XYZ file of C-alpha atoms in Angstrom:
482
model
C 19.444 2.556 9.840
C 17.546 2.752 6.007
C 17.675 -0.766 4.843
C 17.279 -0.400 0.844
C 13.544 -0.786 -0.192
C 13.419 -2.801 -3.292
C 11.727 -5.878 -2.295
C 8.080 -5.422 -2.323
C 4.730 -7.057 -0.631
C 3.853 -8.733 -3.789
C 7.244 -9.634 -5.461
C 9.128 -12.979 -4.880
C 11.344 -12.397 -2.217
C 15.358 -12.507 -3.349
C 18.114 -14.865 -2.516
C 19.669 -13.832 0.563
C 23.353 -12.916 0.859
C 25.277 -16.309 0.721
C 23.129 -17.986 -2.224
C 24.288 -16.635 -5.733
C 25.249 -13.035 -3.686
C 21.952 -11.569 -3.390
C 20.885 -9.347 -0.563
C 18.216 -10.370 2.801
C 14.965 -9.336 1.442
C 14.542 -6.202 3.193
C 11.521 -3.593 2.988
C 10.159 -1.643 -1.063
C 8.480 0.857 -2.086
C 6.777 3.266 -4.809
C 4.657 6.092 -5.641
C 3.368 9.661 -6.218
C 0.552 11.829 -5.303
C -2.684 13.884 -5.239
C -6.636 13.004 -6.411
C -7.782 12.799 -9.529
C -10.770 11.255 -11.264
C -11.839 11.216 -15.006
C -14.070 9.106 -17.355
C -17.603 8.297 -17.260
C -19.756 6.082 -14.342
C -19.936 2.540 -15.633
C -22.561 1.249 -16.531
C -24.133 -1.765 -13.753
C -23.289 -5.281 -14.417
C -25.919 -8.341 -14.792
C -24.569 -9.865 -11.876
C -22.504 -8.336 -8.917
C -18.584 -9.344 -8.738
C -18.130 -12.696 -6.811
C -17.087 -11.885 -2.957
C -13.745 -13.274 -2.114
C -13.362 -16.879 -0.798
C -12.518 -17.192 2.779
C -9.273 -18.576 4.102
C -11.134 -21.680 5.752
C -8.575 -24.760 6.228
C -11.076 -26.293 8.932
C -13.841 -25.457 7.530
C -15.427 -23.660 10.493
C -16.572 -20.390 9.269
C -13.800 -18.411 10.807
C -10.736 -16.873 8.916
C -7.459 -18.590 9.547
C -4.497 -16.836 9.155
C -0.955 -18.182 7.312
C 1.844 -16.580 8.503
C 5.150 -16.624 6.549
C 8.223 -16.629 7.942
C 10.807 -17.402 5.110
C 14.155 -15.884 7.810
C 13.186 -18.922 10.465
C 15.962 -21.507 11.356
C 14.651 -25.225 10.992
C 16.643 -27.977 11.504
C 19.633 -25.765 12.235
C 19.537 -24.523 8.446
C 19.995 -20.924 8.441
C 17.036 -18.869 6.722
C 15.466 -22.445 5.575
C 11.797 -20.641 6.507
C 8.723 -21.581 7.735
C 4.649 -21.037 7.878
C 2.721 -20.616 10.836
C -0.859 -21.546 10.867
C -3.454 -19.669 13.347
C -6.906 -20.555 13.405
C -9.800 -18.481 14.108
C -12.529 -18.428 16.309
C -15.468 -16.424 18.457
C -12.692 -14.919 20.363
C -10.272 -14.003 17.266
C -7.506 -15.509 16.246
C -6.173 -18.696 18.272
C -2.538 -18.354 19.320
C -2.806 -21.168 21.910
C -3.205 -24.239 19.016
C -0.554 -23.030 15.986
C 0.594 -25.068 13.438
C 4.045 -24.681 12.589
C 4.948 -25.846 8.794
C 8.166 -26.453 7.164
C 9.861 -28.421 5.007
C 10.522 -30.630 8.222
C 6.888 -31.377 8.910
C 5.789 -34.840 8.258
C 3.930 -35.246 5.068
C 5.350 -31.542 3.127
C 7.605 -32.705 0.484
C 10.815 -31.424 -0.323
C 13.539 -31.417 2.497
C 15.125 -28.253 4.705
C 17.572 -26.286 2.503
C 19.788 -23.672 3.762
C 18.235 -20.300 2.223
C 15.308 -21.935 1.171
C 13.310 -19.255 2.181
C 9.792 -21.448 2.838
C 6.693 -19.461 3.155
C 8.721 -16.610 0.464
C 5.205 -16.940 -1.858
C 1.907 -18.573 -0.451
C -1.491 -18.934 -2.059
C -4.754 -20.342 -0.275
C -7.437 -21.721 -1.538
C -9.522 -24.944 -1.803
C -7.995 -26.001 -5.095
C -9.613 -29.886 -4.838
C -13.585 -28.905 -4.286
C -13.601 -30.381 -0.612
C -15.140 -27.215 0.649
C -11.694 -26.781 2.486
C -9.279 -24.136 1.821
C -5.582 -25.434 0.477
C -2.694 -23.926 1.363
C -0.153 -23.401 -1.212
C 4.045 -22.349 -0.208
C 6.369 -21.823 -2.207
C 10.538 -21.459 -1.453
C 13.465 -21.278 -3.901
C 12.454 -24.750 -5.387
C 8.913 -26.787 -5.818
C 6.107 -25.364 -4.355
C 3.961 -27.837 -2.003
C 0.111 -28.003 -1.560
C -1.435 -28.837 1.969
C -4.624 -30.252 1.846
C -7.308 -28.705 3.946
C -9.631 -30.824 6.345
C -12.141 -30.829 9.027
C -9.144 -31.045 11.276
C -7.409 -28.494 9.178
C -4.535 -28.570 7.177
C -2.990 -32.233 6.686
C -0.341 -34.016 4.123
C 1.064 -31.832 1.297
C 2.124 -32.726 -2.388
C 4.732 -31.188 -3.985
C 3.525 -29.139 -7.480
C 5.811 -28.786 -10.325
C 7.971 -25.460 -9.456
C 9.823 -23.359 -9.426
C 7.232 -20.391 -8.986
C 8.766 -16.911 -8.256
C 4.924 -15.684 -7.760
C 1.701 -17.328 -6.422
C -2.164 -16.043 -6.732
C -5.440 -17.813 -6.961
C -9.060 -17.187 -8.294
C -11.770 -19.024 -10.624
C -10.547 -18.240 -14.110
C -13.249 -19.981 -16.223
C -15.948 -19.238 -13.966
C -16.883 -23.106 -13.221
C -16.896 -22.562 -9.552
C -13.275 -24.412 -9.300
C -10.367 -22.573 -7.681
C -7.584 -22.072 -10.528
C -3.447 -21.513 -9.561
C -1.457 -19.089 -11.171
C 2.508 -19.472 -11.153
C 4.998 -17.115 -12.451
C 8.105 -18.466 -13.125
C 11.205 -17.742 -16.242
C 8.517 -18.679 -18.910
C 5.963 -16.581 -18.093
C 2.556 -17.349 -16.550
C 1.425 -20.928 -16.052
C -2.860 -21.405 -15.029
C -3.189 -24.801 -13.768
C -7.246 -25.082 -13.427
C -9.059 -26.902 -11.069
C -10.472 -29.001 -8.893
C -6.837 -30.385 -8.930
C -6.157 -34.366 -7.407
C -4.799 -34.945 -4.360
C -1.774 -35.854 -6.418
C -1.513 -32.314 -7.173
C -2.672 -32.312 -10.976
C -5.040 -30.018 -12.052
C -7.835 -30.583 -14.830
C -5.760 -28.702 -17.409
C -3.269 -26.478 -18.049
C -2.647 -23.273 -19.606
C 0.882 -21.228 -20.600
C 0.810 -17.537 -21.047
C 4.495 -17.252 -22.460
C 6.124 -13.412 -22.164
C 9.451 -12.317 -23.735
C 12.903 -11.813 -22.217
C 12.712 -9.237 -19.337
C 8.983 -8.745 -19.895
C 8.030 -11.457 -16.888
C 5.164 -10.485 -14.684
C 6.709 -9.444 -11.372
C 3.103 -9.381 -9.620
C -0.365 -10.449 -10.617
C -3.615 -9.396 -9.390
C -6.533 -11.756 -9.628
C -10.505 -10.637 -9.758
C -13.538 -10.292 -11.381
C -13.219 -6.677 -13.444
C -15.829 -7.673 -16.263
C -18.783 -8.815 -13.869
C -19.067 -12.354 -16.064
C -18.487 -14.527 -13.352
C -14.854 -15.315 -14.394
C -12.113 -13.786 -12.641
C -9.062 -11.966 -14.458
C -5.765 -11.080 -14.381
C -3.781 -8.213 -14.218
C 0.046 -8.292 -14.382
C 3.054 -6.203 -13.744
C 6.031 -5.635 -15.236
C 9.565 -3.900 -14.607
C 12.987 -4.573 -16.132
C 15.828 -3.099 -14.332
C 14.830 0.624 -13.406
C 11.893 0.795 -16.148
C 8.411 -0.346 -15.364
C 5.339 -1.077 -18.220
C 2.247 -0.189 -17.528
C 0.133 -3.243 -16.268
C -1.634 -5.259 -18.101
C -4.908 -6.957 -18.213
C -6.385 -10.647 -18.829
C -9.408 -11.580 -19.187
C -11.130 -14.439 -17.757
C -13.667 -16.743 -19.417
C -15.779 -19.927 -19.619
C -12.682 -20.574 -22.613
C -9.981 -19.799 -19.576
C -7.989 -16.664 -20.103
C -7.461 -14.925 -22.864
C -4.337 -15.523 -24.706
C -4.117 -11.479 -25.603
C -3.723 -8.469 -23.071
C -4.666 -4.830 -23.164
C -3.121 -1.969 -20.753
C -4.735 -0.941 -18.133
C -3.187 2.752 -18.831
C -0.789 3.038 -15.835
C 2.364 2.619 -14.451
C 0.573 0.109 -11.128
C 2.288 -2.737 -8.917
C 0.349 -5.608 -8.090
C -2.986 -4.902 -5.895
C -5.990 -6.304 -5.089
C -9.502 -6.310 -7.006
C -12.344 -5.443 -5.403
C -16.070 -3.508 -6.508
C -15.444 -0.925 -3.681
C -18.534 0.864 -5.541
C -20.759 -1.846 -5.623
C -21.297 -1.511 -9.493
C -21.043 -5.424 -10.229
C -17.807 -4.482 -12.088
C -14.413 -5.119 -9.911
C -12.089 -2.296 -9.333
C -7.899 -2.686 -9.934
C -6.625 -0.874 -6.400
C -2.584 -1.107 -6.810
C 0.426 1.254 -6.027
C 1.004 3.816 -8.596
C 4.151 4.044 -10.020
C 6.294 6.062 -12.862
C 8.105 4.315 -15.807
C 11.539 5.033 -14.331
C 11.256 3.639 -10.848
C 14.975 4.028 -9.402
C 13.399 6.377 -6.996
C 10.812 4.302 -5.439
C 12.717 4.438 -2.107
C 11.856 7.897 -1.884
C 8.470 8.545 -2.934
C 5.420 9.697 -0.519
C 3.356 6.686 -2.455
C -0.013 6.804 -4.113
C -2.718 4.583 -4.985
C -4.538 4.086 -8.329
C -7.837 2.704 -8.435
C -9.201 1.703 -12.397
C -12.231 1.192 -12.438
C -13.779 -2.135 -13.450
C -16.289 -2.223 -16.752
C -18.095 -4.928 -19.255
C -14.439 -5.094 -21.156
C -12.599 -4.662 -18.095
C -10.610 -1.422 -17.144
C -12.278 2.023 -17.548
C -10.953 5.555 -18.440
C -12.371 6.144 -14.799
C -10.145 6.412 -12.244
C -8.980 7.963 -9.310
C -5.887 8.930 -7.530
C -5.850 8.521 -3.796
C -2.747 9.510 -1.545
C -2.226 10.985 1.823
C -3.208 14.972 0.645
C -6.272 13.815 -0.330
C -9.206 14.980 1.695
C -10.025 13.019 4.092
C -6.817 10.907 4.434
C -4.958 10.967 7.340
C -1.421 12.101 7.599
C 0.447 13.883 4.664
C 2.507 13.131 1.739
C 5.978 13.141 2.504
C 9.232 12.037 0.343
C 12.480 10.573 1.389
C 15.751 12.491 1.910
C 17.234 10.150 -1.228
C 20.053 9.681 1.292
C 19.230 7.561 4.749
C 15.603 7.403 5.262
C 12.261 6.460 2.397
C 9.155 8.289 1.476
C 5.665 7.230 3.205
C 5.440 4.437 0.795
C 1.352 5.162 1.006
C 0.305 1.845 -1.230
C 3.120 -0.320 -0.489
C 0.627 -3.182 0.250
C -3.161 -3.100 -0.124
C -5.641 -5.698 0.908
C -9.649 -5.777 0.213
C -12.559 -6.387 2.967
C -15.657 -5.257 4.314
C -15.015 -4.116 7.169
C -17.793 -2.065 8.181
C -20.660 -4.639 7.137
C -22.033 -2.016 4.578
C -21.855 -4.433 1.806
C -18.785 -2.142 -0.006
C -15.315 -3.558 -0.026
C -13.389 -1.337 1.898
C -9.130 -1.013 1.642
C -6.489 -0.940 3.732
C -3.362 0.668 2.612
C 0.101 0.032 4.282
C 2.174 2.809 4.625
C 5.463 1.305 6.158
C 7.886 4.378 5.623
C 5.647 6.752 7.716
C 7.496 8.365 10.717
C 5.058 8.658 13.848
C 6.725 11.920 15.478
C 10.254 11.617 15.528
C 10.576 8.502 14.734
C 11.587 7.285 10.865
C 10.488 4.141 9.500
C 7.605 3.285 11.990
C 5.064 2.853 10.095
C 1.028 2.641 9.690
C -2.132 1.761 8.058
C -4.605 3.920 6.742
C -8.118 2.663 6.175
C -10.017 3.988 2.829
C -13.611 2.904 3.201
C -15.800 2.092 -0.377
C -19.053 3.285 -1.006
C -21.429 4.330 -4.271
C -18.969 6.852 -5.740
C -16.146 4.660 -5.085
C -12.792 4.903 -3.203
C -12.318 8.308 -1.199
C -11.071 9.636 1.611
C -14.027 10.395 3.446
C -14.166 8.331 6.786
C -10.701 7.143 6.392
C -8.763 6.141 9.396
C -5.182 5.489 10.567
C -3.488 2.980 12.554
C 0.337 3.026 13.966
C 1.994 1.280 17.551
C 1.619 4.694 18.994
C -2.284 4.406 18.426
C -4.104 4.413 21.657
C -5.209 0.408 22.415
C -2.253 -0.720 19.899
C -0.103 -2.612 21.526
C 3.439 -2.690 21.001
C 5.613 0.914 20.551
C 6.685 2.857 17.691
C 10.398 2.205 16.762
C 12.686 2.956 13.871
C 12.676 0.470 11.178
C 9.517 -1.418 12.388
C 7.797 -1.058 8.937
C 4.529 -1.502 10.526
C 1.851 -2.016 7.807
C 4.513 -4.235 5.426
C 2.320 -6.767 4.745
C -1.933 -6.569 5.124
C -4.625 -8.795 4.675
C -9.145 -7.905 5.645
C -10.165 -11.014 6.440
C -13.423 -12.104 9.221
C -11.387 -13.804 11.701
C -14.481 -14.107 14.378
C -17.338 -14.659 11.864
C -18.988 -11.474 12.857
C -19.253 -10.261 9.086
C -17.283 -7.768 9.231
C -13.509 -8.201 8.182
C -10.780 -7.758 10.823
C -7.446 -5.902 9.844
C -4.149 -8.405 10.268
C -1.047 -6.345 10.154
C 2.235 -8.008 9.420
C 5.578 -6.655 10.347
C 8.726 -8.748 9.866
C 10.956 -5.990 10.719
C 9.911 -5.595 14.441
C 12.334 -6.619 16.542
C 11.541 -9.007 19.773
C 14.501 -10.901 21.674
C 16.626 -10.856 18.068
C 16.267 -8.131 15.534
C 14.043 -8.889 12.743
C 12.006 -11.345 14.142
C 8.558 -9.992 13.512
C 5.261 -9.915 14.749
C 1.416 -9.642 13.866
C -1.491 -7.011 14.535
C -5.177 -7.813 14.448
C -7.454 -5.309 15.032
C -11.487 -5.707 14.915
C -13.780 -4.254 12.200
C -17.063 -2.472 13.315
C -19.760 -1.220 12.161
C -17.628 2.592 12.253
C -14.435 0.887 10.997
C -11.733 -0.573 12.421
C -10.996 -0.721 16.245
C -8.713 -1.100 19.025
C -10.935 -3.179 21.120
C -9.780 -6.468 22.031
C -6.510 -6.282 19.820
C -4.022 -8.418 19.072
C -0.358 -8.674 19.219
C 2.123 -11.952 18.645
C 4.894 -13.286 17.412
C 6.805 -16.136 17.065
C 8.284 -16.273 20.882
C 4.175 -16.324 21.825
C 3.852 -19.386 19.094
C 6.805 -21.232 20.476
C 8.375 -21.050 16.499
C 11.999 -19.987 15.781
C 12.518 -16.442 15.945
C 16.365 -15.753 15.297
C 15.920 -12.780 12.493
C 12.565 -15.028 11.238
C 11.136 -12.078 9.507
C 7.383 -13.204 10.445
C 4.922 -11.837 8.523
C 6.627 -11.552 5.344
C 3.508 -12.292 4.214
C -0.120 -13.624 4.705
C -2.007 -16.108 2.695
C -4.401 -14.957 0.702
């Protein structure tokens, strides 16, 4: 059964049926197709593009993982959500210790609401300069911080909310972690090191017009200054603006925007060519998109300069060389596109030293089978995102465990992250639409990164049955912290 696909990775998810109307947040989409590249080689940067902070909330070296489940019952409130915490280690990620977070827990603030959807938007990082990574979830009211520790994560605080978006990064280049909130006024930066009451140093608002609110935001280092920036997205109804970029400073960021140039959803930053500039990698989209359902999905990667996006750029999608698979559109009556792009995360997963990307591609059919889904690896390297190397992943995948079925959506949500400290990142794949004892319940992937790419060697598979957390329609992995 096609369940509508206008609820992406990187958008707040909606109310569900039974608060103001709205529909369960249910699986998006975007995109078009074929390679292109124009515009001259940049020029290298002083100093190479920061690497990405790891998700560290013991501070032991390995990647943890936070695991949102905003469908779990708690408390016996229906859809009141929750966050499950995994821990990683030599051996990968720890499913025998989880820590199970909701509004319930001793120490979050806030109570258990019906619909509150807990876990809907999450941000980590270590926002008080403890050298441990924070942990920051947000629901359909305040948003609550959890402080990281040796022990890992302990008492929250409750932020000033709501947020309807949450992202992290080090805005003014002082070497504190910064939080960006979107909510009906715009953009709010709240820099850092914040208290353990929650308050940050300062504050900053980045107002926007009526129906011109950011729906995504994309944090990272384009401009090689040490400062990361922003870059937004924006849609009203069935018209999207081209994105638009922020720049970072010792000042904070700029109170002005340019365009990037194209019609892109949220993504991930990343210098996948090693230039010292970071590259935008988001979904490509058109300016009308009532047809995103349908599309066989692209990728857009701008490429990063000394004043931030380039007139380089290239096009990646599934009939690109190299690429696995093929670019294929939905019927525009039962069943979507690919939705190559639909979520995108940044790692190095090879050890090379190049950011490489994985790309989720939750509409693929494997064989007969619609919906499925996969994930298709596009490895970086000195002339930038291709598709040479690339590889795919689905549940029919030799070593994958699990089974294709209709619907799954596998490669929903992704995240590249080291979860056994063997520096190279490790692939998590989230897909709230599998179906275990109850429909919808979800589960997790992680598969190892090598020195050839990613592998099925020692994989993992769980969800929440294996964590002993509610699974009635949870929809785990919604999303991972990031």
């Amino acid at each position: 059964m096609h369940r509508p696909l206008h609820h992406r990775a990187d958008a707040p998810t909606p109310r569900p049926k039974g608060v103001d109307g709205a529909p369960i947040a249910a699986v998006a989409a975007l995109l078009t197709a074929t390679l292109a590249v124009s515009g001259p080689l940049a020029t290298p940067a002083a100093a190479a593009t920061k690497a990405q902070p790891v998700v560290d909330f013991n501070g032991d070296g390995y990647a943890d993982l936070a695991v949102s489940a905003p469908g779990g019952t708690v408390s016996g409130a229906a859809e009141a959500g929750y966050v499950s915490v995994l821990y990683g280690s030599a051996a990968g990620v720890d499913t025998a210790h989880p820590r199970l977070i909701t509004r319930a827990t001793e120490g979050v603030p806030g109570d258990v609401e019906p619909y509150g959807a807990f876990g809907r938007t999450t941000a980590a990082r270590d926002l008080d300069g403890d050298g441990y990574t924070d942990l920051v979830v947000g629901d359909f009211t305040a948003p609550a911080v959890l402080w990281g520790s040796a022990k890992g994560l302990r008492t929250g605080t409750a932020l000033p909310g709501p947020a309807d978006s949450l992202a992290a990064g080090d805005l003014n280049g002082d070497g504190h972690a910064d939080l960006v909130t979107a909510g009906d006024q715009g953009l709010d930066v709240r820099y850092g090191p914040f208290s353990r009451a929650g308050i940050p140093s300062s504050t900053q608002v980045l107002p926007f017009k009526d129906g011109d609110h950011p729906k995504a935001v994309a944090v990272g280092d384009m401009t090689g200054d040490g400062a990361d920036d922003l870059v937004t997205s924006h849609s009203f109804d069935d018209v999207q603006g081209k994105s638009r970029f922020w720049a970072g400073g010792k000042d904070g960021v700029s109170s002005t925007s340019k365009t990037t140039g194209h019609y892109t959803t949220g993504g991930v930053v990343a210098d996948v060519n090693k230039d010292g500039y970071g590259d935008l990698v988001a979904q490509q989209g058109n300016q009308m998109s009532e047809d995103g359902d349908w599309v066989a999905g692209a990728v857009r990667v701008v490429y990063g300069s000394a004043s931030g996006p380039s007139t380089r750029t290239t096009k990646i999608t599934q009939d690109t060389p190299g690429v696995p698979g093929a670019s294929e559109e939905g019927d525009h009556d039962q069943h979507p596109g690919d939705l190559f792009g639909y979520s995108l995360a940044a790692g190095d997963v090879t050890g090379d030293g190049y950011p490489d990307i994985a790309v989720g591609v939750p509409g693929e059919d494997i064989g007969s089978v619609h919906e499925a889904g996969a994930v298709v690896l596009l490895k970086g390297g000195a002339a930038g995102l291709t598709g040479k190397g690339a590889q795919a992943f689905h549940q029919s995948t030799p070593g994958v465990p699990g089974s294709s079925e209709e619907g799954d959506y596998f490669g929903r949500s992704v995240l590249l992250s080291d979860v056994n400290a063997d520096h190279r990142a490790d692939l998590t794949v989230a897909t709230p639409y599998e179906d275990g004892a109850h429909a919808d319940s979800g589960a997790v992937w992680v598969l190892r990164g090598s020195r050839s790419g990613l592998t099925t060697g020692a994989a993992q598979s769980f969800g929440p049955r294996v964590l002993g957390a509610p699974e009635k329609e949870a929809r785990f992995g919604d999303g991972v912290a990031r």
